[in-house]
Coordinates of C-alpha atoms in Angstrom, one line a residue:
Chain A
M22 CA 0.0 0.0 0.0
S23 CA 1.4 3.3 -1.0
L24 CA 1.4 6.4 1.3
L25 CA -0.8 8.4 -1.1
E26 CA -3.0 6.7 -3.7
I27 CA -5.0 8.6 -6.3
E28 CA -7.2 6.4 -8.4
G29 CA -9.2 7.5 -11.4
V30 CA -10.0 11.0 -10.2
S31 CA -12.0 13.3 -12.5
K32 CA -12.8 16.9 -12.3
S33 CA -14.7 19.3 -14.5
F34 CA -15.6 22.9 -14.1
G35 CA -18.9 23.2 -15.8
P36 CA -18.4 22.0 -19.4
V37 CA -14.6 22.0 -19.1
N38 CA -13.1 18.6 -18.2
V39 CA -9.9 19.3 -16.5
L40 CA -9.0 15.8 -15.3
H41 CA -10.1 12.5 -16.9
G42 CA -9.4 9.6 -14.5
V43 CA -5.9 10.3 -13.2
D44 CA -3.9 7.7 -11.2
L45 CA -0.9 8.6 -9.1
T46 CA 0.8 7.0 -6.1
V47 CA 3.5 8.3 -3.8
D48 CA 5.4 6.1 -1.3
R49 CA 7.0 7.0 1.9
G50 CA 10.3 8.7 1.2
E51 CA 9.6 8.9 -2.5
V52 CA 9.9 12.1 -4.5
V53 CA 7.5 12.2 -7.4
G54 CA 7.7 14.9 -10.1
L55 CA 4.4 16.1 -11.5
V56 CA 5.0 17.8 -14.8
G57 CA 3.0 19.0 -17.7
D58 CA 2.2 22.0 -19.8
N59 CA 0.2 24.9 -18.5
G60 CA -3.4 23.8 -18.2
A61 CA -2.6 20.1 -18.0
G62 CA -4.3 19.9 -14.7
K63 CA -1.4 19.8 -12.2
S64 CA -2.7 22.4 -9.8
T65 CA -6.3 21.1 -10.0
L66 CA -5.1 17.6 -9.1
M67 CA -3.2 18.9 -6.1
K68 CA -6.1 20.9 -5.0
L69 CA -8.2 17.7 -5.0
V70 CA -5.5 16.2 -2.7
T71 CA -5.5 19.1 -0.3
G72 CA -9.3 19.4 -0.3
M73 CA -9.6 22.8 -1.9
Y74 CA -11.7 21.2 -4.6
T75 CA -14.0 18.2 -4.5
A76 CA -13.5 15.4 -7.0
D77 CA -16.3 14.4 -9.4
A78 CA -15.2 10.8 -9.4
G79 CA -12.4 8.5 -8.2
A80 CA -10.7 7.9 -4.9
I81 CA -7.8 9.4 -2.9
S82 CA -6.4 7.7 0.2
L83 CA -3.7 8.5 2.6
D84 CA -2.2 5.5 4.4
G85 CA -5.2 3.5 3.3
T86 CA -7.8 6.0 4.7
P87 CA -10.1 7.5 2.1
I88 CA -9.8 11.3 2.3
L89 CA -12.0 12.6 -0.4
G90 CA -14.9 13.4 1.9
L91 CA -12.8 15.2 4.4
P92 CA -12.4 19.0 4.7
P93 CA -8.9 20.7 4.1
G94 CA -8.2 21.2 7.8
E95 CA -8.8 17.5 8.6
R96 CA -6.5 16.4 5.7
R97 CA -3.8 18.8 7.0
R98 CA -4.1 17.2 10.4
M99 CA -3.7 13.8 8.8
G100 CA -0.4 14.9 7.3
I101 CA -0.9 16.6 3.9
E102 CA 1.0 19.8 3.6
M103 CA 1.2 22.1 0.5
I104 CA 3.7 24.8 0.0
Y105 CA 2.4 27.3 -2.5
Q106 CA 4.5 29.2 -4.9
D107 CA 3.9 32.5 -3.2
L108 CA 5.1 30.8 0.1
A109 CA 2.5 32.6 2.2
L110 CA 5.1 34.2 4.4
A111 CA 4.6 37.4 6.5
R112 CA 7.7 39.2 5.2
Q113 CA 8.1 41.8 8.0
Q114 CA 8.0 39.1 10.7
D115 CA 11.0 37.0 11.6
V116 CA 11.7 33.3 11.0
A117 CA 10.2 32.1 14.3
A118 CA 7.0 34.1 13.9
N119 CA 6.5 32.7 10.4
I120 CA 7.1 29.1 11.4
F121 CA 4.7 29.3 14.3
L122 CA 2.2 31.7 12.8
G123 CA -1.3 30.9 14.1
R124 CA 0.1 28.3 16.7
E125 CA 2.5 30.4 18.7
P126 CA 3.5 28.6 21.9
T127 CA 2.4 30.5 25.0
R128 CA 3.2 30.5 28.7
S129 CA 1.1 31.7 31.5
I130 CA 2.0 34.7 33.6
L131 CA -0.4 35.7 36.4
G132 CA -3.2 33.7 34.6
M133 CA -2.6 35.5 31.3
R134 CA -1.1 33.8 28.2
F135 CA 1.8 35.4 26.6
V136 CA 3.7 34.3 23.5
D137 CA 6.8 32.3 24.6
R138 CA 9.4 33.9 22.3
A139 CA 12.2 31.9 23.8
A140 CA 10.5 28.5 23.1
M141 CA 9.5 29.8 19.6
K142 CA 13.1 30.7 18.7
R143 CA 14.5 27.5 20.1
D144 CA 12.0 25.3 18.3
A145 CA 12.4 27.3 15.1
Q146 CA 16.1 27.0 15.3
A147 CA 15.8 23.2 15.9
M148 CA 13.6 22.8 12.8
I149 CA 16.0 24.8 10.7
D150 CA 18.9 22.7 12.0
R151 CA 17.0 19.5 11.3
L152 CA 16.5 20.7 7.8
G153 CA 20.1 21.7 7.4
A154 CA 19.0 25.0 5.9
R155 CA 21.2 28.0 5.8
L156 CA 19.7 31.3 7.1
P157 CA 21.5 34.5 7.9
A158 CA 19.8 34.9 11.2
I159 CA 16.6 33.6 12.8
N160 CA 15.6 37.0 14.2
R161 CA 15.5 38.9 10.9
P162 CA 12.4 39.6 8.9
V163 CA 12.1 37.0 6.2
G164 CA 11.5 39.7 3.6
S165 CA 15.2 40.5 3.9
F166 CA 16.1 36.9 2.8
S167 CA 16.8 35.6 -0.6
G168 CA 14.2 33.5 -2.5
G169 CA 15.9 30.2 -1.5
Q170 CA 16.1 31.2 2.1
Q171 CA 12.4 32.1 2.1
Q172 CA 11.7 28.7 0.6
S173 CA 13.6 27.1 3.5
V174 CA 11.4 29.0 6.0
A175 CA 8.3 27.8 4.2
I176 CA 9.6 24.2 4.2
A177 CA 10.5 24.4 7.9
R178 CA 7.1 25.7 8.6
A179 CA 5.5 22.8 6.8
L180 CA 7.7 20.4 8.7
T181 CA 6.4 21.6 12.1
F182 CA 3.0 20.1 11.1
E183 CA 4.7 16.7 11.1
P184 CA 3.5 16.0 7.5
K185 CA 3.5 12.6 5.8
I186 CA 3.4 14.1 2.4
V187 CA 4.6 17.6 1.2
I188 CA 3.4 19.0 -2.1
M189 CA 5.6 21.8 -3.5
D190 CA 4.5 24.1 -6.2
E191 CA 7.4 25.4 -8.3
P192 CA 9.8 25.7 -5.4
T193 CA 12.7 26.6 -7.7
A194 CA 11.0 28.7 -10.2
A195 CA 12.0 32.1 -8.9
L196 CA 15.4 31.2 -7.5
A197 CA 18.9 32.2 -8.5
V198 CA 20.9 29.3 -10.0
R199 CA 23.1 28.7 -7.0
E200 CA 20.2 28.6 -4.7
V201 CA 18.4 25.9 -6.6
Q202 CA 20.8 23.2 -5.3
G203 CA 20.1 24.3 -1.7
V204 CA 16.4 23.8 -2.2
L205 CA 16.9 20.4 -4.0
D206 CA 19.0 19.4 -1.0
L207 CA 16.1 20.3 1.3
I208 CA 13.9 18.0 -0.8
R209 CA 16.4 15.2 -0.5
Q210 CA 16.3 15.8 3.3
L211 CA 12.5 15.4 3.4
K212 CA 13.0 12.1 1.4
A213 CA 15.6 10.9 3.9
D214 CA 13.1 11.6 6.7
G215 CA 10.6 9.3 5.1
I216 CA 8.3 12.0 3.9
G217 CA 6.6 11.7 0.5
V218 CA 7.1 14.6 -1.8
I219 CA 5.2 15.7 -4.9
L220 CA 7.2 18.3 -6.8
I221 CA 5.4 20.4 -9.4
S222 CA 7.9 22.1 -11.6
H223 CA 8.6 23.4 -15.0
R224 CA 12.3 23.1 -14.5
L225 CA 12.8 19.7 -15.9
N226 CA 16.5 19.6 -15.0
D227 CA 15.6 20.0 -11.3
V228 CA 12.9 17.3 -11.7
L229 CA 15.3 14.9 -13.3
S230 CA 17.9 15.5 -10.6
V231 CA 15.8 15.1 -7.5
T232 CA 12.9 12.8 -8.2
D233 CA 12.4 9.0 -8.1
R234 CA 9.5 9.0 -10.6
I235 CA 8.0 11.5 -13.0
V236 CA 4.3 11.6 -13.7
V237 CA 3.4 13.6 -16.8
L238 CA 0.0 15.1 -17.2
N239 CA -1.3 15.9 -20.6
H240 CA -4.7 17.4 -21.1
G241 CA -6.0 15.9 -17.9
R242 CA -4.6 12.4 -18.3
A243 CA -1.5 10.8 -16.9
A244 CA 0.4 10.5 -20.2
A245 CA 3.4 8.8 -18.7
N246 CA 4.7 7.4 -15.4
L247 CA 8.5 7.3 -15.7
T248 CA 11.2 6.0 -13.4
T249 CA 13.7 8.8 -13.3
T250 CA 16.8 6.6 -13.6
N251 CA 15.4 5.0 -16.7
T252 CA 14.3 8.1 -18.6
D253 CA 15.8 11.3 -20.0
M254 CA 14.9 14.7 -21.0
A255 CA 13.8 13.7 -24.5
E256 CA 11.2 11.2 -23.2
V257 CA 9.8 13.6 -20.6
V258 CA 9.5 16.5 -23.1
S259 CA 7.9 14.2 -25.6
A260 CA 5.3 13.1 -23.1
I261 CA 4.6 16.6 -22.1
V262 CA 3.9 17.8 -25.6
G263 CA 2.2 14.6 -26.7
G264 CA 4.6 12.6 -28.8
G265 CA 6.7 13.2 -31.9
D266 CA 10.4 13.7 -32.2
M267 CA 11.3 16.3 -29.6
A268 CA 15.1 16.0 -29.8
E269 CA 15.4 19.7 -30.5
A270 CA 13.1 20.8 -27.7
A271 CA 14.8 18.4 -25.3
A272 CA 18.2 19.7 -26.1
H273 CA 17.0 23.1 -25.4
E274 CA 15.6 22.1 -22.0
A275 CA 18.8 20.2 -21.2
R276 CA 20.8 23.3 -21.8
G277 CA 18.6 24.9 -19.2
Chain B
M26 CA 25.4 21.5 9.4
T27 CA 24.8 24.7 11.3
S28 CA 22.0 27.0 10.6
I29 CA 23.8 30.3 11.0
E30 CA 26.2 30.5 8.2
P31 CA 29.3 32.3 9.4
K32 CA 30.0 35.1 7.1
S33 CA 33.7 35.0 6.8
T34 CA 34.0 38.2 4.8
A35 CA 31.5 40.3 6.8
P36 CA 32.8 41.9 10.0
K37 CA 31.2 41.1 13.3
P38 CA 28.0 43.2 13.7
S39 CA 28.9 46.4 15.4
L40 CA 27.6 47.3 18.9
W41 CA 25.3 49.8 17.2
A42 CA 23.8 47.2 14.9
R43 CA 23.3 44.8 17.7
A44 CA 21.7 47.5 19.8
Q45 CA 19.4 48.3 16.9
L46 CA 18.4 44.7 16.5
G47 CA 18.0 44.2 20.3
S48 CA 15.7 47.2 20.7
I49 CA 13.5 45.9 17.9
E50 CA 13.4 42.4 19.3
Q51 CA 13.0 43.2 23.0
L52 CA 11.3 46.6 23.0
H53 CA 9.7 46.5 19.6
I54 CA 10.9 50.0 18.8
R55 CA 13.5 51.5 16.5
L56 CA 16.4 52.9 18.5
E57 CA 16.6 55.9 16.2
S58 CA 13.2 57.2 17.3
L59 CA 14.3 57.1 20.9
I60 CA 17.5 59.0 20.0
V61 CA 15.5 61.6 18.1
L62 CA 13.4 62.1 21.2
F63 CA 16.4 62.6 23.4
V64 CA 18.2 64.9 21.0
L65 CA 15.1 66.9 20.6
G66 CA 14.6 67.1 24.4
A67 CA 18.3 68.0 25.0
T68 CA 18.1 70.7 22.3
M69 CA 15.0 72.2 23.9
A70 CA 16.7 72.1 27.4
I71 CA 19.6 74.1 26.0
L72 CA 17.5 76.6 24.2
S73 CA 14.9 77.2 27.0
P74 CA 15.6 77.3 30.7
F75 CA 12.0 76.4 31.5
F76 CA 12.0 73.1 29.6
L77 CA 13.8 70.9 32.1
S78 CA 11.3 70.9 35.0
V79 CA 9.0 68.3 36.5
S80 CA 6.0 70.6 36.0
N81 CA 6.9 71.1 32.3
F82 CA 7.2 67.4 31.8
M83 CA 3.8 67.0 33.3
N84 CA 2.5 69.6 30.9
I85 CA 4.0 67.7 28.0
L86 CA 2.4 64.4 29.1
L87 CA -0.9 66.0 29.8
A88 CA -1.0 67.7 26.4
T89 CA 0.0 64.3 24.8
S90 CA -2.5 62.2 26.8
T91 CA -5.6 62.5 24.6
I92 CA -3.8 62.3 21.3
G93 CA -1.7 59.6 22.7
V94 CA -4.7 57.3 23.5
L95 CA -6.0 58.0 20.0
A96 CA -2.6 57.2 18.5
I97 CA -2.7 53.8 20.3
A98 CA -6.0 53.1 18.5
A99 CA -4.4 54.2 15.2
T100 CA -1.4 51.9 15.8
F101 CA -3.6 48.8 16.3
V102 CA -5.6 49.4 13.1
L103 CA -2.7 50.6 10.9
S104 CA -0.4 47.7 11.9
S105 CA -3.2 45.3 10.9
G106 CA -3.2 46.9 7.4
G107 CA -6.4 48.9 8.2
L108 CA -7.2 52.5 8.6
D109 CA -9.5 54.4 11.0
L110 CA -10.3 58.0 9.9
S111 CA -13.2 58.3 12.3
L112 CA -11.1 58.5 15.5
G113 CA -11.5 62.3 16.0
S114 CA -15.3 62.2 15.3
V115 CA -15.8 59.2 17.6
L116 CA -13.9 61.0 20.3
G117 CA -16.4 63.9 19.9
L118 CA -19.4 61.6 19.9
S119 CA -18.2 59.7 23.0
G120 CA -17.6 62.9 24.9
V121 CA -21.1 64.1 24.1
V122 CA -22.7 60.7 25.0
G123 CA -20.8 60.5 28.3
A124 CA -21.7 64.1 29.2
A125 CA -25.4 63.7 28.2
V126 CA -25.7 60.5 30.3
A127 CA -24.2 62.2 33.3
V128 CA -25.8 65.6 33.0
K129 CA -29.2 65.1 31.2
L130 CA -29.9 61.6 32.6
G131 CA -28.2 62.3 35.9
A132 CA -26.6 58.8 35.8
P133 CA -23.8 58.1 38.3
T134 CA -20.2 58.5 37.1
P135 CA -19.4 54.8 36.4
I136 CA -22.4 54.5 34.1
A137 CA -21.5 57.7 32.3
V138 CA -17.9 56.5 31.9
A139 CA -19.1 53.2 30.5
A140 CA -21.5 55.0 28.2
C141 CA -18.7 57.1 26.9
I142 CA -16.4 54.2 26.1
G143 CA -19.3 52.1 25.0
A144 CA -20.4 54.7 22.5
G145 CA -16.9 54.6 21.0
A146 CA -16.8 50.9 20.9
A147 CA -20.2 50.7 19.2
A148 CA -19.1 53.1 16.5
G149 CA -15.9 51.0 16.0
F150 CA -18.0 47.8 15.9
V151 CA -20.2 49.3 13.2
N152 CA -17.0 50.2 11.2
G153 CA -15.6 46.7 11.6
L154 CA -18.9 45.0 10.7
I155 CA -19.2 46.9 7.5
I156 CA -15.6 46.5 6.6
T157 CA -15.5 42.7 7.3
R158 CA -19.0 41.7 6.2
A159 CA -19.9 44.1 3.4
F160 CA -16.3 44.3 2.1
V161 CA -16.4 48.1 1.8
P162 CA -12.9 49.5 2.0
A163 CA -11.8 50.7 5.4
F164 CA -11.0 54.1 4.0
I165 CA -14.6 54.6 2.8
V166 CA -16.3 53.1 5.8
T167 CA -14.3 55.1 8.4
L168 CA -14.5 58.3 6.2
G169 CA -18.3 57.8 6.3
M170 CA -18.2 57.3 10.1
L171 CA -16.1 60.5 10.4
G172 CA -19.2 62.3 9.1
I173 CA -21.8 60.2 10.8
A174 CA -20.3 60.3 14.3
R175 CA -19.7 64.0 14.1
G176 CA -23.3 64.6 12.9
L177 CA -24.7 62.3 15.6
A178 CA -22.7 64.2 18.2
L179 CA -24.2 67.5 17.0
V180 CA -27.8 66.0 16.9
L181 CA -27.5 64.5 20.4
S182 CA -26.2 67.8 21.9
D183 CA -28.4 70.0 19.7
G184 CA -25.2 71.6 18.6
R185 CA -24.5 72.9 22.0
V186 CA -21.8 72.1 24.5
I187 CA -23.1 70.1 27.5
Y188 CA -21.7 71.7 30.7
G189 CA -21.5 70.7 34.3
L190 CA -20.2 67.2 34.7
P191 CA -20.4 65.7 38.2
Q192 CA -17.4 66.2 40.4
T193 CA -16.4 62.5 40.5
M194 CA -16.3 62.5 36.7
V195 CA -14.3 65.7 36.4
Y196 CA -11.7 64.2 38.7
L197 CA -10.8 61.9 35.8
G198 CA -9.7 64.9 33.8
Q199 CA -8.6 67.3 36.4
G200 CA -7.6 65.3 39.5
R201 CA -4.0 65.2 40.5
P202 CA -3.3 62.2 42.9
F203 CA 0.4 62.5 44.1
G204 CA 0.6 65.6 41.9
I205 CA 0.3 63.6 38.7
P206 CA -2.7 64.6 36.4
M207 CA -5.2 61.8 36.1
P208 CA -5.2 61.8 32.3
V209 CA -1.5 61.2 32.4
I210 CA -2.0 58.2 34.7
I211 CA -4.8 56.8 32.5
F212 CA -2.8 57.4 29.4
I213 CA 0.3 55.6 30.7
A214 CA -1.7 52.7 32.1
T215 CA -3.5 52.3 28.8
A216 CA -0.1 52.4 27.0
I217 CA 1.4 49.7 29.2
V218 CA -1.6 47.3 28.8
T219 CA -1.9 47.8 25.1
H220 CA 1.9 47.5 24.6
I221 CA 1.8 44.1 26.2
L222 CA -1.3 43.2 24.2
L223 CA 0.3 44.1 20.9
A224 CA 3.9 42.9 21.5
Y225 CA 3.6 39.8 23.7
T226 CA 0.3 38.1 23.1
R227 CA -1.0 35.9 20.2
Y228 CA -3.7 38.5 19.6
G229 CA -1.0 41.2 19.0
R230 CA 1.3 39.0 16.9
H231 CA -1.7 37.9 14.7
T232 CA -2.6 41.6 14.3
L233 CA 0.8 42.2 12.7
A234 CA 0.7 39.1 10.7
I235 CA -2.7 40.1 9.2
G236 CA -1.3 43.5 8.3
D237 CA 1.8 41.8 6.8
N238 CA 0.2 39.2 4.6
E239 CA -3.5 38.6 5.1
N240 CA -3.4 35.4 3.0
A241 CA -0.6 33.9 5.0
A242 CA -2.6 34.7 8.2
R243 CA -5.7 33.1 6.8
T244 CA -3.7 30.0 5.6
A245 CA -2.3 29.7 9.1
G246 CA -5.8 29.4 10.5
I247 CA -6.3 32.9 11.9
N248 CA -9.9 34.1 11.7
V249 CA -9.0 37.3 9.8
E250 CA -12.6 38.7 9.7
W251 CA -13.2 38.3 13.4
H252 CA -9.8 39.7 14.2
R253 CA -10.4 42.8 12.1
L254 CA -13.8 43.3 13.7
S255 CA -12.3 43.2 17.1
L256 CA -9.6 45.6 16.1
Y257 CA -12.0 48.3 14.9
T258 CA -14.1 47.8 18.1
L259 CA -11.0 48.2 20.2
S260 CA -10.0 51.3 18.1
G261 CA -13.5 52.8 18.8
A262 CA -13.3 52.0 22.5
L263 CA -9.9 53.7 22.8
A264 CA -11.4 56.7 20.9
G265 CA -14.2 56.7 23.5
L266 CA -11.6 56.7 26.3
A267 CA -9.8 59.6 24.6
G268 CA -13.3 61.3 24.4
L269 CA -13.7 60.7 28.2
L270 CA -10.3 62.3 28.9
F271 CA -11.1 65.3 26.7
A272 CA -14.6 65.9 28.1
T273 CA -13.6 65.5 31.8
R274 CA -10.6 67.8 31.3
I275 CA -12.7 70.7 29.9
N276 CA -15.6 69.7 32.2
S277 CA -18.1 69.4 29.2
G278 CA -19.2 67.4 26.3
D279 CA -18.3 69.4 23.2
P280 CA -19.7 68.0 19.9
T281 CA -16.9 69.7 17.9
A282 CA -14.1 68.1 20.0
G283 CA -11.4 66.3 18.2
I284 CA -11.8 67.6 14.7
T285 CA -8.7 66.4 12.6
Y286 CA -7.3 64.6 15.6
E287 CA -7.3 61.3 13.6
L288 CA -4.6 62.8 11.4
T289 CA -2.5 63.9 14.4
A290 CA -2.9 60.4 15.9
I291 CA -1.9 58.7 12.6
T292 CA 1.1 61.0 12.4
A293 CA 2.2 60.0 15.9
A294 CA 1.9 56.3 15.1
I295 CA 3.9 56.6 11.9
I296 CA 6.6 58.8 13.5
G297 CA 6.9 56.0 16.1
G298 CA 7.6 53.4 13.4
T299 CA 4.2 52.0 12.5
N300 CA 4.0 50.9 8.9
L301 CA 1.1 52.7 7.2
F302 CA 0.5 49.6 5.1
G303 CA 0.5 47.2 8.0
G304 CA 2.8 44.5 9.4
R305 CA 4.8 46.6 11.8
G306 CA 3.9 48.7 14.8
S307 CA 4.4 49.0 18.5
I308 CA 2.7 51.0 21.2
L309 CA 6.0 52.0 22.8
G310 CA 7.1 53.3 19.4
T311 CA 3.9 55.2 19.1
M312 CA 4.4 56.7 22.6
I313 CA 7.8 57.9 21.5
G314 CA 6.2 59.3 18.3
A315 CA 3.6 61.1 20.3
L316 CA 6.2 62.5 22.7
I317 CA 8.4 63.7 19.9
M318 CA 5.4 65.7 18.7
G319 CA 4.6 66.8 22.3
V320 CA 8.2 67.9 23.0
L321 CA 8.4 69.7 19.7
Q322 CA 5.2 71.7 20.4
N323 CA 6.0 72.4 24.0
G324 CA 9.6 73.5 23.2
L325 CA 8.5 75.7 20.4
N326 CA 5.8 77.2 22.7
L327 CA 8.4 77.9 25.3
L328 CA 10.6 79.6 22.7
A329 CA 7.6 81.6 21.6
V330 CA 7.6 80.4 18.1
Q331 CA 4.4 81.1 16.2
S332 CA 2.1 78.1 16.1
Y333 CA 2.0 78.1 12.3
Y334 CA 5.6 77.1 12.3
Q335 CA 4.8 74.3 14.7
Q336 CA 2.6 72.7 12.2
M337 CA 5.3 73.0 9.6
A338 CA 7.8 71.4 12.0
I339 CA 5.6 68.4 12.7
G340 CA 4.8 67.9 9.0
S341 CA 8.6 67.9 8.4
V342 CA 9.2 65.4 11.2
L343 CA 6.6 63.1 9.8
V344 CA 8.2 63.0 6.3
L345 CA 11.7 62.8 7.8
A346 CA 10.7 59.9 10.0
V347 CA 9.3 57.9 7.2
F348 CA 12.3 58.7 5.0
I349 CA 14.7 57.4 7.7
D350 CA 12.5 54.3 8.2
Q351 CA 12.5 53.5 4.4
W352 CA 16.2 54.0 4.3
Q353 CA 16.7 51.6 7.1
V354 CA 14.4 49.0 5.6
R355 CA 16.3 49.2 2.3
K356 CA 19.6 48.8 4.1
E357 CA 18.3 45.8 5.9
S358 CA 17.0 44.1 2.8
R359 CA 20.4 44.3 1.2
V360 CA 21.7 41.7 3.7

């Protein structure tokens, strides 16, 4: 039994069929790349997993428990975390405040509850250490950090929910080249911790370097399910655009 | 692997840089604003022999108390990314309601005080309700309330000042236990409680988070609408308290009290480091901002500078404060 099992899910918005019976599985400690052209249905599929949308047909289960009927908050408690492209960080607040936003630890003084800054900083630091992320300082506003460092904060935040599976939407899209490796290392760290990862990305070089499997969506169908070690850029690009000789396009992608 | 990457090329942060960071972290203020206050005070002390005296300090605090309480209200709303333009009018309305309940209805002081603050809270609650439930922008809603509250104050008082508050009530504005004016005591007590609320509680931290990134706050499970509603209610209640201080100090409910005070209050909050667009603000900072304005006005009065120039001075300080702040923020973001 896989950690996450998606079986034959369909979704349409009015007359527009976005997903036609997609299958996808993720195991513990497995990194699955989800790729496809714009409009292929990647985001819709992930929103069905997190519970933002309801599926028309099919089944999704986490650890064998069907989750399709559950609200987003319940799914999150069960261990499904999504990191959005915009990261949802409060840029003027520091690292600890962002990691614990909405669940700040408190301590009681004279019967009143105050935010326990010391505990917050300590736990935030521990999470950053566990992740092996590099940040300039934990008490600086995250808005002063680089894109990769902000991504680290968002990942650390997701980790505090003790997730079983983390869905990342274009984590490397807006990063400087030398920062991409840092984020890919963080993904490998999640994998080492036994967390399942779904990586949505247009940067096929990154997908090829960090994933175990690559699922290609094409017009709402899973067009290919490739084992990363047995595939190459040409095959992935070909599946994305729907067949034909894509040597030229693949070479272009490979050059980055 | 360690989390803090040692920067081999960068020098160890200077004492000044560490003090700056420490003051932001521990006191939630910019060190610069405190220095501006001290430099300004020292300058006034050199220029005027009357400046450095206990009674003059009390004068400054007394003159700052009403605006100071309003500025606290402005800080909460602004740091949450909101705006309350109705503060001055709500102050006027509350004073009239408090005076009317005490004088015309002959109610005892505690009830009149509760009516005064309650009237402010009610106006703020209406603001918050329309902003969060009907999705009308805060600028429009509170601009509307600026007119509505002022009009209501004039209607209730028939356009006349309501004189003759009971003695116990006047004590709140004119009493001097241990030689300290009551408004100053109430102002400082309010500042301490609200500083703790904004800086050290989840409520306060969520206020800043909402002002910083409303979506992030919502994603984190914070009930943004409820929070905003409570903030506008708090803002109104504080305007009511300011109305109480104003009315009891002049021993009457004046329906024209507090006109344009909202702008002065917002000025004090911003000089004190509150971000006009939300995400940053502290009550201690706002107190420093209000005191900078108070010291400036008091000092220029002592030096017999025409009051027209005082307005120019405060306007200049406002622009200068935001300039320095922006410059600091840009410097920090280059890390």
